[in-house]
Tab-separated table of C-alpha atoms in Angstrom:
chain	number	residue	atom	x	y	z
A	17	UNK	CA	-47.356	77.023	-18.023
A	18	UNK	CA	-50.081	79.550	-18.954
A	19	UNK	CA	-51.430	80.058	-15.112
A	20	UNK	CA	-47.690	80.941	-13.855
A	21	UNK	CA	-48.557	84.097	-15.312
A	22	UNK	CA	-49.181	86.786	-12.418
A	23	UNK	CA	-48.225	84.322	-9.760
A	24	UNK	CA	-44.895	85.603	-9.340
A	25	UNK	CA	-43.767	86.887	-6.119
A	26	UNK	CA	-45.608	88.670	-3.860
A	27	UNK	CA	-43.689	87.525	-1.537
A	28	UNK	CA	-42.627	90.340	1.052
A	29	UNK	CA	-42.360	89.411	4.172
A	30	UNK	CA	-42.522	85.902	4.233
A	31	UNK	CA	-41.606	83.304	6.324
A	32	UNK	CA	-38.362	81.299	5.324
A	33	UNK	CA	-37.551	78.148	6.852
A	34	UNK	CA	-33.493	76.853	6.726
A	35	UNK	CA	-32.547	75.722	3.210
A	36	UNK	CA	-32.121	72.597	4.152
A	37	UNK	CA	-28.996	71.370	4.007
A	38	UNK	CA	-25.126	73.166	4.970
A	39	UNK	CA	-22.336	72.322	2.256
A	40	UNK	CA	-19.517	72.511	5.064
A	41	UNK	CA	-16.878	73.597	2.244
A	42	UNK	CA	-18.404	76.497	1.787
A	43	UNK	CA	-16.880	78.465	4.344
A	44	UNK	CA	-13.357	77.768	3.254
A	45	UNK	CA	-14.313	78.788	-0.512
A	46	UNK	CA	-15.634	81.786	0.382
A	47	UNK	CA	-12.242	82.541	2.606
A	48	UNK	CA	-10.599	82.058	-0.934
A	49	UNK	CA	-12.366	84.582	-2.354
A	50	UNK	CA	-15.454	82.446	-3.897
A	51	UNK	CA	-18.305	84.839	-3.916
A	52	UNK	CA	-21.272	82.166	-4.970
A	53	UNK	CA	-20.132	80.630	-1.732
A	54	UNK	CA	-20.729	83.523	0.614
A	55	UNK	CA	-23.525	83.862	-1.146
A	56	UNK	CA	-24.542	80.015	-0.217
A	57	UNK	CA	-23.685	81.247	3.279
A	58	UNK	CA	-26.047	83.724	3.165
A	59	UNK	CA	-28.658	82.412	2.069
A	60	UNK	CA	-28.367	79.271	4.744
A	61	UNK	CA	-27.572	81.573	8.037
A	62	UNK	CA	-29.561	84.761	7.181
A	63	UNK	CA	-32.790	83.335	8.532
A	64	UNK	CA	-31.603	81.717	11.528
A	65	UNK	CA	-29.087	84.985	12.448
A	66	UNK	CA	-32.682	87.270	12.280
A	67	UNK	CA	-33.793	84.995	14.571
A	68	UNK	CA	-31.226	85.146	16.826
A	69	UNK	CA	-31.008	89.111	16.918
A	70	UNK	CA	-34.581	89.642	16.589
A	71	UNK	CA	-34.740	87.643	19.930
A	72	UNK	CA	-31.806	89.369	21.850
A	73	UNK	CA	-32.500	93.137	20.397
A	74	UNK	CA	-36.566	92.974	20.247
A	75	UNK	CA	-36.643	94.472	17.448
A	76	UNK	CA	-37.102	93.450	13.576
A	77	UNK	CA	-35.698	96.717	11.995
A	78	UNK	CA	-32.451	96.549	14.346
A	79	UNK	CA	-32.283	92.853	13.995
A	80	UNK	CA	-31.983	93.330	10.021
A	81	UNK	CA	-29.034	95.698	10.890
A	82	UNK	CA	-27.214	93.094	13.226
A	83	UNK	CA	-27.296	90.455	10.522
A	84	UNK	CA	-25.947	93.119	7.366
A	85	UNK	CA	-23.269	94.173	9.779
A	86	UNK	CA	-22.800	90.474	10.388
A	87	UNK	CA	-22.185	89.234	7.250
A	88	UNK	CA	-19.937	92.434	6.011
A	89	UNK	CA	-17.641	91.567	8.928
A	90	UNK	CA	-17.776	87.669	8.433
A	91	UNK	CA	-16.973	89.025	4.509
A	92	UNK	CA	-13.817	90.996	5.931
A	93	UNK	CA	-12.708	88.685	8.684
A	94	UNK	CA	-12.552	85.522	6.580
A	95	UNK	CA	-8.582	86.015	6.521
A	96	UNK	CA	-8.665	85.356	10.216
A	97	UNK	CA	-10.744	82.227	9.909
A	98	UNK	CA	-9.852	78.787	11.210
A	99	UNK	CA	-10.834	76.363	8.294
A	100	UNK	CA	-10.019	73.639	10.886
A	101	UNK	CA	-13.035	75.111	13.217
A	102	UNK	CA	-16.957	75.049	12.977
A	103	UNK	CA	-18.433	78.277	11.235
A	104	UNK	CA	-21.258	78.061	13.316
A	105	UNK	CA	-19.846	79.208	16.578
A	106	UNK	CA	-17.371	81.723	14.696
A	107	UNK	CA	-20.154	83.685	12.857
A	108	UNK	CA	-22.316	83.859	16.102
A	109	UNK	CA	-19.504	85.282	18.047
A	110	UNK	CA	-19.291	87.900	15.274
A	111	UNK	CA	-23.447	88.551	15.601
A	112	UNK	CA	-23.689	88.198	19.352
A	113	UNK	CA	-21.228	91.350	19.356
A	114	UNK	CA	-23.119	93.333	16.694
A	115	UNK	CA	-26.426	92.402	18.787
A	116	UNK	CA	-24.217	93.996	21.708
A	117	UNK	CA	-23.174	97.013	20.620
A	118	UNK	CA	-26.741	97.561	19.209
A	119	UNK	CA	-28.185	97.114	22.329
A	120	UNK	CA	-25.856	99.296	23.856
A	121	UNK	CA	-26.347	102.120	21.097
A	122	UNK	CA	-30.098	101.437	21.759
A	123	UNK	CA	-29.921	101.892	25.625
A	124	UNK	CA	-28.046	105.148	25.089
A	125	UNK	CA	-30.666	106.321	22.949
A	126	UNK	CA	-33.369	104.904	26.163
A	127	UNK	CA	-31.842	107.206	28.364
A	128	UNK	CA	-32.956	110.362	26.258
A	129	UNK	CA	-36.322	109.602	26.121
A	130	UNK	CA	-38.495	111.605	28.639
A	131	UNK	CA	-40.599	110.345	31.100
A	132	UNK	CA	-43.782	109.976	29.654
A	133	UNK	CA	-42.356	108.289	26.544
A	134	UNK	CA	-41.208	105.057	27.607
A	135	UNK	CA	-42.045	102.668	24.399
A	136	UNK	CA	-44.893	99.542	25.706
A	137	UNK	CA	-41.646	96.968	24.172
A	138	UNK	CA	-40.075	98.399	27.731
A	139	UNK	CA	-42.827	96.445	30.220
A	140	UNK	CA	-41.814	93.988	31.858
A	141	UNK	CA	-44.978	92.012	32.554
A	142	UNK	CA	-47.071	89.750	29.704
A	143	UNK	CA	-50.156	91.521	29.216
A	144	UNK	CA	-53.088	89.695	29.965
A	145	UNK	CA	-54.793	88.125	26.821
A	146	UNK	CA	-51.267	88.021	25.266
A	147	UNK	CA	-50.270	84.897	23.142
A	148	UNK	CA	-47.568	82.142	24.309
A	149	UNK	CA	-44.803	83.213	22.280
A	150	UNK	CA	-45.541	86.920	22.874
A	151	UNK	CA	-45.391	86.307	26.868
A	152	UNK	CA	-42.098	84.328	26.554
A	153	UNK	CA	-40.660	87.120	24.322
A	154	UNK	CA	-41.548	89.563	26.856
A	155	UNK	CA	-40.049	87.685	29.658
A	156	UNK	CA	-37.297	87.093	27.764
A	157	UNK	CA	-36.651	90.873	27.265
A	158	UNK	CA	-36.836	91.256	30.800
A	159	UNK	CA	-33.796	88.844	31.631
A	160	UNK	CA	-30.391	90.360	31.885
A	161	UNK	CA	-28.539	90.377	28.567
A	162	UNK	CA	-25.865	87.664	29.476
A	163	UNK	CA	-28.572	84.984	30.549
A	164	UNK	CA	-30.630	85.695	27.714
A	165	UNK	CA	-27.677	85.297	25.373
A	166	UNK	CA	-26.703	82.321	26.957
A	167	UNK	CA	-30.427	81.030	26.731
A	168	UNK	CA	-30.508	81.284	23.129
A	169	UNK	CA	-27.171	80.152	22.054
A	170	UNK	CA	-27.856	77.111	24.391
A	171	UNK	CA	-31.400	76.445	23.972
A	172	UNK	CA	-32.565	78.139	20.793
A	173	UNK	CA	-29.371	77.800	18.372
A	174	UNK	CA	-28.532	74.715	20.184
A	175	UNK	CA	-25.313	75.511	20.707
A	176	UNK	CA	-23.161	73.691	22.853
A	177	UNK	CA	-21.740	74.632	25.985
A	178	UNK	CA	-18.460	74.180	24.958
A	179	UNK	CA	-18.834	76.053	21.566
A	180	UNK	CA	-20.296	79.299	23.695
A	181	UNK	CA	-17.555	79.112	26.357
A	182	UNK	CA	-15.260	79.484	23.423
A	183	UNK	CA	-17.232	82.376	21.520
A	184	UNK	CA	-18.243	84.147	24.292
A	185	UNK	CA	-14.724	83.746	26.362
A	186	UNK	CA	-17.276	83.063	30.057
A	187	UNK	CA	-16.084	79.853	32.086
A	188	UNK	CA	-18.526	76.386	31.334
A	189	UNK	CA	-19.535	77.024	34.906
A	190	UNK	CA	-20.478	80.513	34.690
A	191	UNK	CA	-22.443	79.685	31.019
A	192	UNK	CA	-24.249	77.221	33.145
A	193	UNK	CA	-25.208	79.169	36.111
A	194	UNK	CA	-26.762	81.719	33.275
A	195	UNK	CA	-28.588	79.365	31.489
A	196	UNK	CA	-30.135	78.098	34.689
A	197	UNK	CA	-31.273	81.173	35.733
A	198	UNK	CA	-32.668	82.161	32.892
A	199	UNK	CA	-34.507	78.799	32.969
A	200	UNK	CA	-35.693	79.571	36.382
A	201	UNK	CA	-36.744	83.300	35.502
A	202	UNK	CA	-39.106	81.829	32.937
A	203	UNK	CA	-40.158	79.021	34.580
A	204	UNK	CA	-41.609	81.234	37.448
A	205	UNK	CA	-42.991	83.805	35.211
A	206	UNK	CA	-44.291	81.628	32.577
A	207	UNK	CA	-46.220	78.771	34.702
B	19	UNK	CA	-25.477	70.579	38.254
B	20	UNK	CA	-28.917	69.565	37.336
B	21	UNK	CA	-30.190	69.810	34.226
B	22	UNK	CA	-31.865	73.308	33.620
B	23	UNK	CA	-34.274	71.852	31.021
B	24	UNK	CA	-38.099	70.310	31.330
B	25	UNK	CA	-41.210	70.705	29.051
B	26	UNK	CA	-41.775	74.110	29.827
B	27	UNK	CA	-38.456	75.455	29.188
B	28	UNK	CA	-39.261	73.237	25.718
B	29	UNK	CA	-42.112	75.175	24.893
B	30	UNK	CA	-40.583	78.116	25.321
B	31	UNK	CA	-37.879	77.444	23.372
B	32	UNK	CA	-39.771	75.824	20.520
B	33	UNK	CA	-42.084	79.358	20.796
B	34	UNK	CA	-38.314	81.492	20.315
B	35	UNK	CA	-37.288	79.294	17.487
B	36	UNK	CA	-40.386	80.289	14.992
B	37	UNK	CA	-37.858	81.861	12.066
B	38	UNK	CA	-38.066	85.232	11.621
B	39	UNK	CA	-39.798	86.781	8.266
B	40	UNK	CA	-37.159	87.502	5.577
B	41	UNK	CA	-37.883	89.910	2.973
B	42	UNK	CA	-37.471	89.380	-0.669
B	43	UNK	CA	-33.956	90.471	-1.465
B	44	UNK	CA	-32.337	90.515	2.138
B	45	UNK	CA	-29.498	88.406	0.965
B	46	UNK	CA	-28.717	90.661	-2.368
B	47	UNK	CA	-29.043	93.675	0.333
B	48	UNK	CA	-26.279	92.109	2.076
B	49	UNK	CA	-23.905	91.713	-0.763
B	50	UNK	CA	-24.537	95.162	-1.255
B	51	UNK	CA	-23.602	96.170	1.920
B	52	UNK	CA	-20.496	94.442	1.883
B	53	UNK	CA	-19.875	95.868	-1.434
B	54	UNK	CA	-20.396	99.043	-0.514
B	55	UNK	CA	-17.979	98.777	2.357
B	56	UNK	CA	-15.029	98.057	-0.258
B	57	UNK	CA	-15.664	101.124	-1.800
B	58	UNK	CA	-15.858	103.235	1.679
B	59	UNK	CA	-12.059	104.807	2.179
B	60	UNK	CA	-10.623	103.925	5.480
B	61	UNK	CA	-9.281	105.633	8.318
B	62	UNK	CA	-5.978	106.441	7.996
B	63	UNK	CA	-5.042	103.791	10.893
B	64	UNK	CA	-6.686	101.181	9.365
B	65	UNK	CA	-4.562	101.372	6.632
B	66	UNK	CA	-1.639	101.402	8.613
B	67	UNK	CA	-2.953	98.400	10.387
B	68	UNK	CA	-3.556	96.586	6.968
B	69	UNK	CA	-0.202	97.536	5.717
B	70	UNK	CA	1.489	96.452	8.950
B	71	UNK	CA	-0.322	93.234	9.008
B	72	UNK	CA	1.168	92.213	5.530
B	73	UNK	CA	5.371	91.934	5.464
B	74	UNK	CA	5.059	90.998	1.759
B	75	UNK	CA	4.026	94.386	0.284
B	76	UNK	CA	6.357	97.081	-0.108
B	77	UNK	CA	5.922	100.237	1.471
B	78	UNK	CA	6.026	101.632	-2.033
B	79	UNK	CA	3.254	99.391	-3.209
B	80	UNK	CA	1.607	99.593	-0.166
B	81	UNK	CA	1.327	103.381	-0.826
B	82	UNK	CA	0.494	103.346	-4.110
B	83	UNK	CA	-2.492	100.861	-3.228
B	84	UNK	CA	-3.551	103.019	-0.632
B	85	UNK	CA	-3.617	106.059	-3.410
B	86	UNK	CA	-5.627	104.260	-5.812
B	87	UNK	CA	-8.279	103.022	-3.208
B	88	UNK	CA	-8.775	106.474	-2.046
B	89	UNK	CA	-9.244	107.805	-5.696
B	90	UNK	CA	-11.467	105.148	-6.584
B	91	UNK	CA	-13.089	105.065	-3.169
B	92	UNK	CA	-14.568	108.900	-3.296
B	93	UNK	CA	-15.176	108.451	-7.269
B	94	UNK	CA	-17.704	105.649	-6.648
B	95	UNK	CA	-18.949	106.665	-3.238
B	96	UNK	CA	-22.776	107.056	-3.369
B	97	UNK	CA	-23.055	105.017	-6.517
B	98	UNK	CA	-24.921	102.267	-4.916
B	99	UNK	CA	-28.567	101.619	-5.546
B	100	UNK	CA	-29.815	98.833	-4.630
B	101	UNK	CA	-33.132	96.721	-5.087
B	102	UNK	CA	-34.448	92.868	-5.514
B	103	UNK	CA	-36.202	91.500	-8.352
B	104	UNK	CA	-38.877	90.751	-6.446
B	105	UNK	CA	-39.692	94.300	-6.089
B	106	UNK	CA	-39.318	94.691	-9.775
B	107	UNK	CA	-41.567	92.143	-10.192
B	108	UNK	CA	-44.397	93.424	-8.182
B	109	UNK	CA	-44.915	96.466	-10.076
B	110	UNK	CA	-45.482	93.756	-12.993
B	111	UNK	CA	-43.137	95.614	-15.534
B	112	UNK	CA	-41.768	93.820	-18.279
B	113	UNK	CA	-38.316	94.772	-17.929
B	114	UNK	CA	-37.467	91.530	-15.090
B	115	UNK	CA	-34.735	93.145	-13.343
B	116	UNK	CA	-33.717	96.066	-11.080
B	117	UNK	CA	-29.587	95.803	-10.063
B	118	UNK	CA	-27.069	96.399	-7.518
B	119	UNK	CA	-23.803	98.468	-9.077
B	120	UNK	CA	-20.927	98.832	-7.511
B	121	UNK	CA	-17.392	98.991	-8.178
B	122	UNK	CA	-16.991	94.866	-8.793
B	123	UNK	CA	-19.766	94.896	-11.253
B	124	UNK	CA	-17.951	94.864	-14.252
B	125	UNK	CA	-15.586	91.807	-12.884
B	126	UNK	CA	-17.494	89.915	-9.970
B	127	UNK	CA	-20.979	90.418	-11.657
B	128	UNK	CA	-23.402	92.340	-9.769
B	129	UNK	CA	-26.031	90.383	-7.005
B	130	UNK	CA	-29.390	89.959	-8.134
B	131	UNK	CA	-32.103	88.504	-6.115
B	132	UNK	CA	-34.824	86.403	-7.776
B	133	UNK	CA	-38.131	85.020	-6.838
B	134	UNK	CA	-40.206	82.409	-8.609
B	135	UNK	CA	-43.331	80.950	-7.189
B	136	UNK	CA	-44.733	77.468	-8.462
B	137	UNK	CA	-46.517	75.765	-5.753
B	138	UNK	CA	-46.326	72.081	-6.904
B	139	UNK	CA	-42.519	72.208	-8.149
B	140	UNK	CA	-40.261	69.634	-6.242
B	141	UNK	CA	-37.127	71.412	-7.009
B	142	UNK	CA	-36.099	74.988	-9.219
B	143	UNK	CA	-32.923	76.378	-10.289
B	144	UNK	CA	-32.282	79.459	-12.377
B	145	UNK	CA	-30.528	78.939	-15.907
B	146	UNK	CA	-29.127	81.322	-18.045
B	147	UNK	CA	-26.182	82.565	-19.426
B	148	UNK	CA	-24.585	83.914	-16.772
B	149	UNK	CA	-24.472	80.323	-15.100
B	150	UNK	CA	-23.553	78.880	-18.707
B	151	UNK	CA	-27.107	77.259	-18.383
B	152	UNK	CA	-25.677	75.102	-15.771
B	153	UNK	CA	-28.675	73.692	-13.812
B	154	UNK	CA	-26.566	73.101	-10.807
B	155	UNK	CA	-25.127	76.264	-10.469
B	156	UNK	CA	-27.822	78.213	-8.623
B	157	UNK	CA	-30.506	76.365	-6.766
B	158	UNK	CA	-33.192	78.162	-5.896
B	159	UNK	CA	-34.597	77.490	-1.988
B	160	UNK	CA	-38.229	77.332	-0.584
B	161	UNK	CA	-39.624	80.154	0.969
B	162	UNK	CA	-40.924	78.346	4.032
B	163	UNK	CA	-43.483	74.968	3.504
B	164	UNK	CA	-45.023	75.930	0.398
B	165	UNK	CA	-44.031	79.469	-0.282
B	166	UNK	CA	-42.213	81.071	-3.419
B	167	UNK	CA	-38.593	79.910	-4.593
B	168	UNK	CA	-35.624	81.775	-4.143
B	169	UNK	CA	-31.938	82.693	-5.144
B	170	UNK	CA	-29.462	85.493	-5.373
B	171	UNK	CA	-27.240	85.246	-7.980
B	172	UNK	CA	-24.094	86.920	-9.844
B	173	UNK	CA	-24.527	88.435	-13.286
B	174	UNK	CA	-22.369	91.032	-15.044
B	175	UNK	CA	-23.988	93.794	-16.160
B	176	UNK	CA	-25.444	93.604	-19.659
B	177	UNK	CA	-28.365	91.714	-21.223
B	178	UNK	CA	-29.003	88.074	-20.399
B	179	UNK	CA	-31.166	84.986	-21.392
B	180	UNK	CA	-32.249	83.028	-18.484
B	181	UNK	CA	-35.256	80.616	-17.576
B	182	UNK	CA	-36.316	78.680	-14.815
B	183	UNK	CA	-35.917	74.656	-14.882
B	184	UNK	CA	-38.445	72.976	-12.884
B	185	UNK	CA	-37.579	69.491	-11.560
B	186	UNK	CA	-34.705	68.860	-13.141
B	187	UNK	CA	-36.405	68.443	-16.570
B	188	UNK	CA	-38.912	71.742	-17.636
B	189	UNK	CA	-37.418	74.672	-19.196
B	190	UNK	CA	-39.832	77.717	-17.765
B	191	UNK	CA	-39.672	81.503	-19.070
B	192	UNK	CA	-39.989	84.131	-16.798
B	193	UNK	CA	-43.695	84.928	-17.413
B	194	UNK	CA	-43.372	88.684	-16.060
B	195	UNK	CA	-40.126	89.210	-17.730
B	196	UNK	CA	-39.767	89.792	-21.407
B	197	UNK	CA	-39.078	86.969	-23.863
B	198	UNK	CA	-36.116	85.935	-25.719
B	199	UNK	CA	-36.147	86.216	-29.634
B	200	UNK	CA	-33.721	83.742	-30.121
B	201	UNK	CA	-32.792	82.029	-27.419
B	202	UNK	CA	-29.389	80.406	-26.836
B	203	UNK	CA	-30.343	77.015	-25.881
B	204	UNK	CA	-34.397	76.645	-27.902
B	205	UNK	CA	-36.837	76.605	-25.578
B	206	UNK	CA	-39.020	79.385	-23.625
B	207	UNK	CA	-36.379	81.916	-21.952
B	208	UNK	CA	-36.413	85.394	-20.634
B	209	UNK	CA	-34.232	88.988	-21.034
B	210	UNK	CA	-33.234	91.079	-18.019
B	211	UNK	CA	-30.919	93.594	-18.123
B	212	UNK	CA	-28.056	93.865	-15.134
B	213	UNK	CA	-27.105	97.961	-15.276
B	214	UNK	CA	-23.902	99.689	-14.157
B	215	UNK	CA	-24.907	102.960	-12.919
């Protein structure tokens, strides 16, 4: 075990892929109080929660806020879980709100800046040269919030329609009619 | 309505669903955080709210609750510092850990976030005696395909003996961590110390 030595961790930054399996009673020990089991939560939804901020906010630093706030008000809300419901579509309604209010927070702070300072994340066309998942990011910042939350619950977190309707409180139809124009939007822009 | 989906809506979404990167220690980070906002007094209608919300406390336990939070709240406000092992580890010190403290430390244990890289290892789990060397107690996880291994776990502050077991069957010491003298259960192990501020 000699050559472990100095192999240990440099590991900033990487990538992390979902542990790979869910123990479904963890959500209900963790309501009771079981810390090891948040922390099982944790460790299963952080990566896939950065991935769904990072995608509606645009931004990694602000994304790593959504998800903290996240989890410190799944910690505090677990009183007012249903142990007879998915956690899945409870904890997203909780980070789809945080990814809200920081986008609202963040357009606030948008409206301050002078012309002449308007950050390059705020274009609204792929540049040219551009990679595949940078153009699809960039036309996905450029949808309105609602279809591109709708987008990624649906098509991203795979989500079902039924399980958004209920997070989100919008009609089936409505979630629908967003999804498909978001699907159109990059459709047109991306072909 | 038709069906809003087709391969380049696919593509697309496959591009979105690339994970983000997660930094070494995110998860302890968060446990802080939600630590930390235990310790944070709240507004004053909060705490009605909270008291409201719960018919079986007394008003005068309710108050007396609400004193003690308070006191303990602005004692231990801005006690928190906060970093991962990993970081620790990096700097290639001998001592193996950095902690969290917070006001739970002494009961819950304090969150401590640990990396271990071994790229041919089917399966790792930390041991020690904060687990009661149980090797099913805390798994550690891949960091993606064939990255480093990874865990948060709860110790109480203090000094501990702890190793890594590889594949179910191969005791490993920490080998950037100090070594145990006489370790609990004889074979390789490793000290870290968990501190209370």
């Amino acid at each position: 075990m000699g050559s472990l030595r100095g192999k240990l961790s440099h590991t900033l930054g990487v990538r992390r892929e979902y542990v790979s399996e869910f123990d479904p009673t963890l959500p209900v020990r963790a309501k009771h109080g079981d810390e090891q089991a948040f922390i099982g939560i944790v460790e299963f939804y952080y990566p896939r929660c950065l991935r769904f901020a990072r995608n509606m906010i645009g931004s990694e630093q602000d994304a790593e806020e959504a998800v903290q706030d996240t989890f410190v008000r799944v910690h505090d809300s677990f009183s007012r879980f249903d142990e007879d419901s998915r956690f899945d579509p409870w904890l997203f309604r909780i980070l789809a709100n945080r990814c809200r209010t920081l986008m609202a927070r963040n357009r606030r702070r948008q409206s301050l800046i002078e012309y002449g300072e308007i950050p390059i994340s705020a274009s609204a066309e792929p540049e040219v040269g551009a990679d595949w998942a940078e153009e699809v990011q960039v036309v996905l910042n450029s949808l309105p919030m609602e279809q591109r939350e709708a987008f990624l619950l649906r098509h991203v977190e795979d989500l079902s329609y039924e399980d958004i309707a209920a997070m989100t409180g919008v009609g089936l139809s409505a979630l629908r009619m967003r999804v498909k124009r978001a699907c159109d939007t990059l459709r047109a822009r991306l072909d | 309505m038709i069906e809003e989906r087709d391969e380049l809506v696919d593509r697309a979404a496959r591009a979105l669903s690339a994970m983000s990167p997660v930094k070494a220690g995110a998860v302890a980070r968060v446990l802080m955080a939600v630590r930390a906002s235990k310790v944070r007094p709240q507004p004053a209608w909060k705490r009605s709210v909270r008291w409201l919300e719960d018919a079986s406390v007394s008003a005068r336990a309710a108050g007396m609750l609400v004193a003690a939070s308070l006191v303990v709240g602005f004692v231990l406000r801005g006690t928190v510092d906060v970093a991962g092992y990993s970081t620790q580890a990096l700097s290639e010190t001998p001592v193996a850990l950095q902690t969290i403290s917070d006001a739970g430390a002494e009961s819950r244990g304090v969150p401590v976030a640990m990396v271990f890289e071994l790229a041919n290892a089917k399966s790792v789990a930390v041991v020690g005696d904060f687990n009661g060397w149980d090797p099913a107690a805390t798994p550690m996880q891949r960091v993606g395909e064939d990255g480093p291994w990874s865990a948060t776990l709860l110790a109480k502050p203090g000094r501990h003996t702890y190793a890594f077991l590889v594949d179910g069957s191969t005791l490993v010491a920490d080998p950037l961590a100090a070594k145990a003298t006489s370790p609990d259960f004889g074979g390789d192990a490793s000290v870290m110390m968990v501190r209370t501020p």
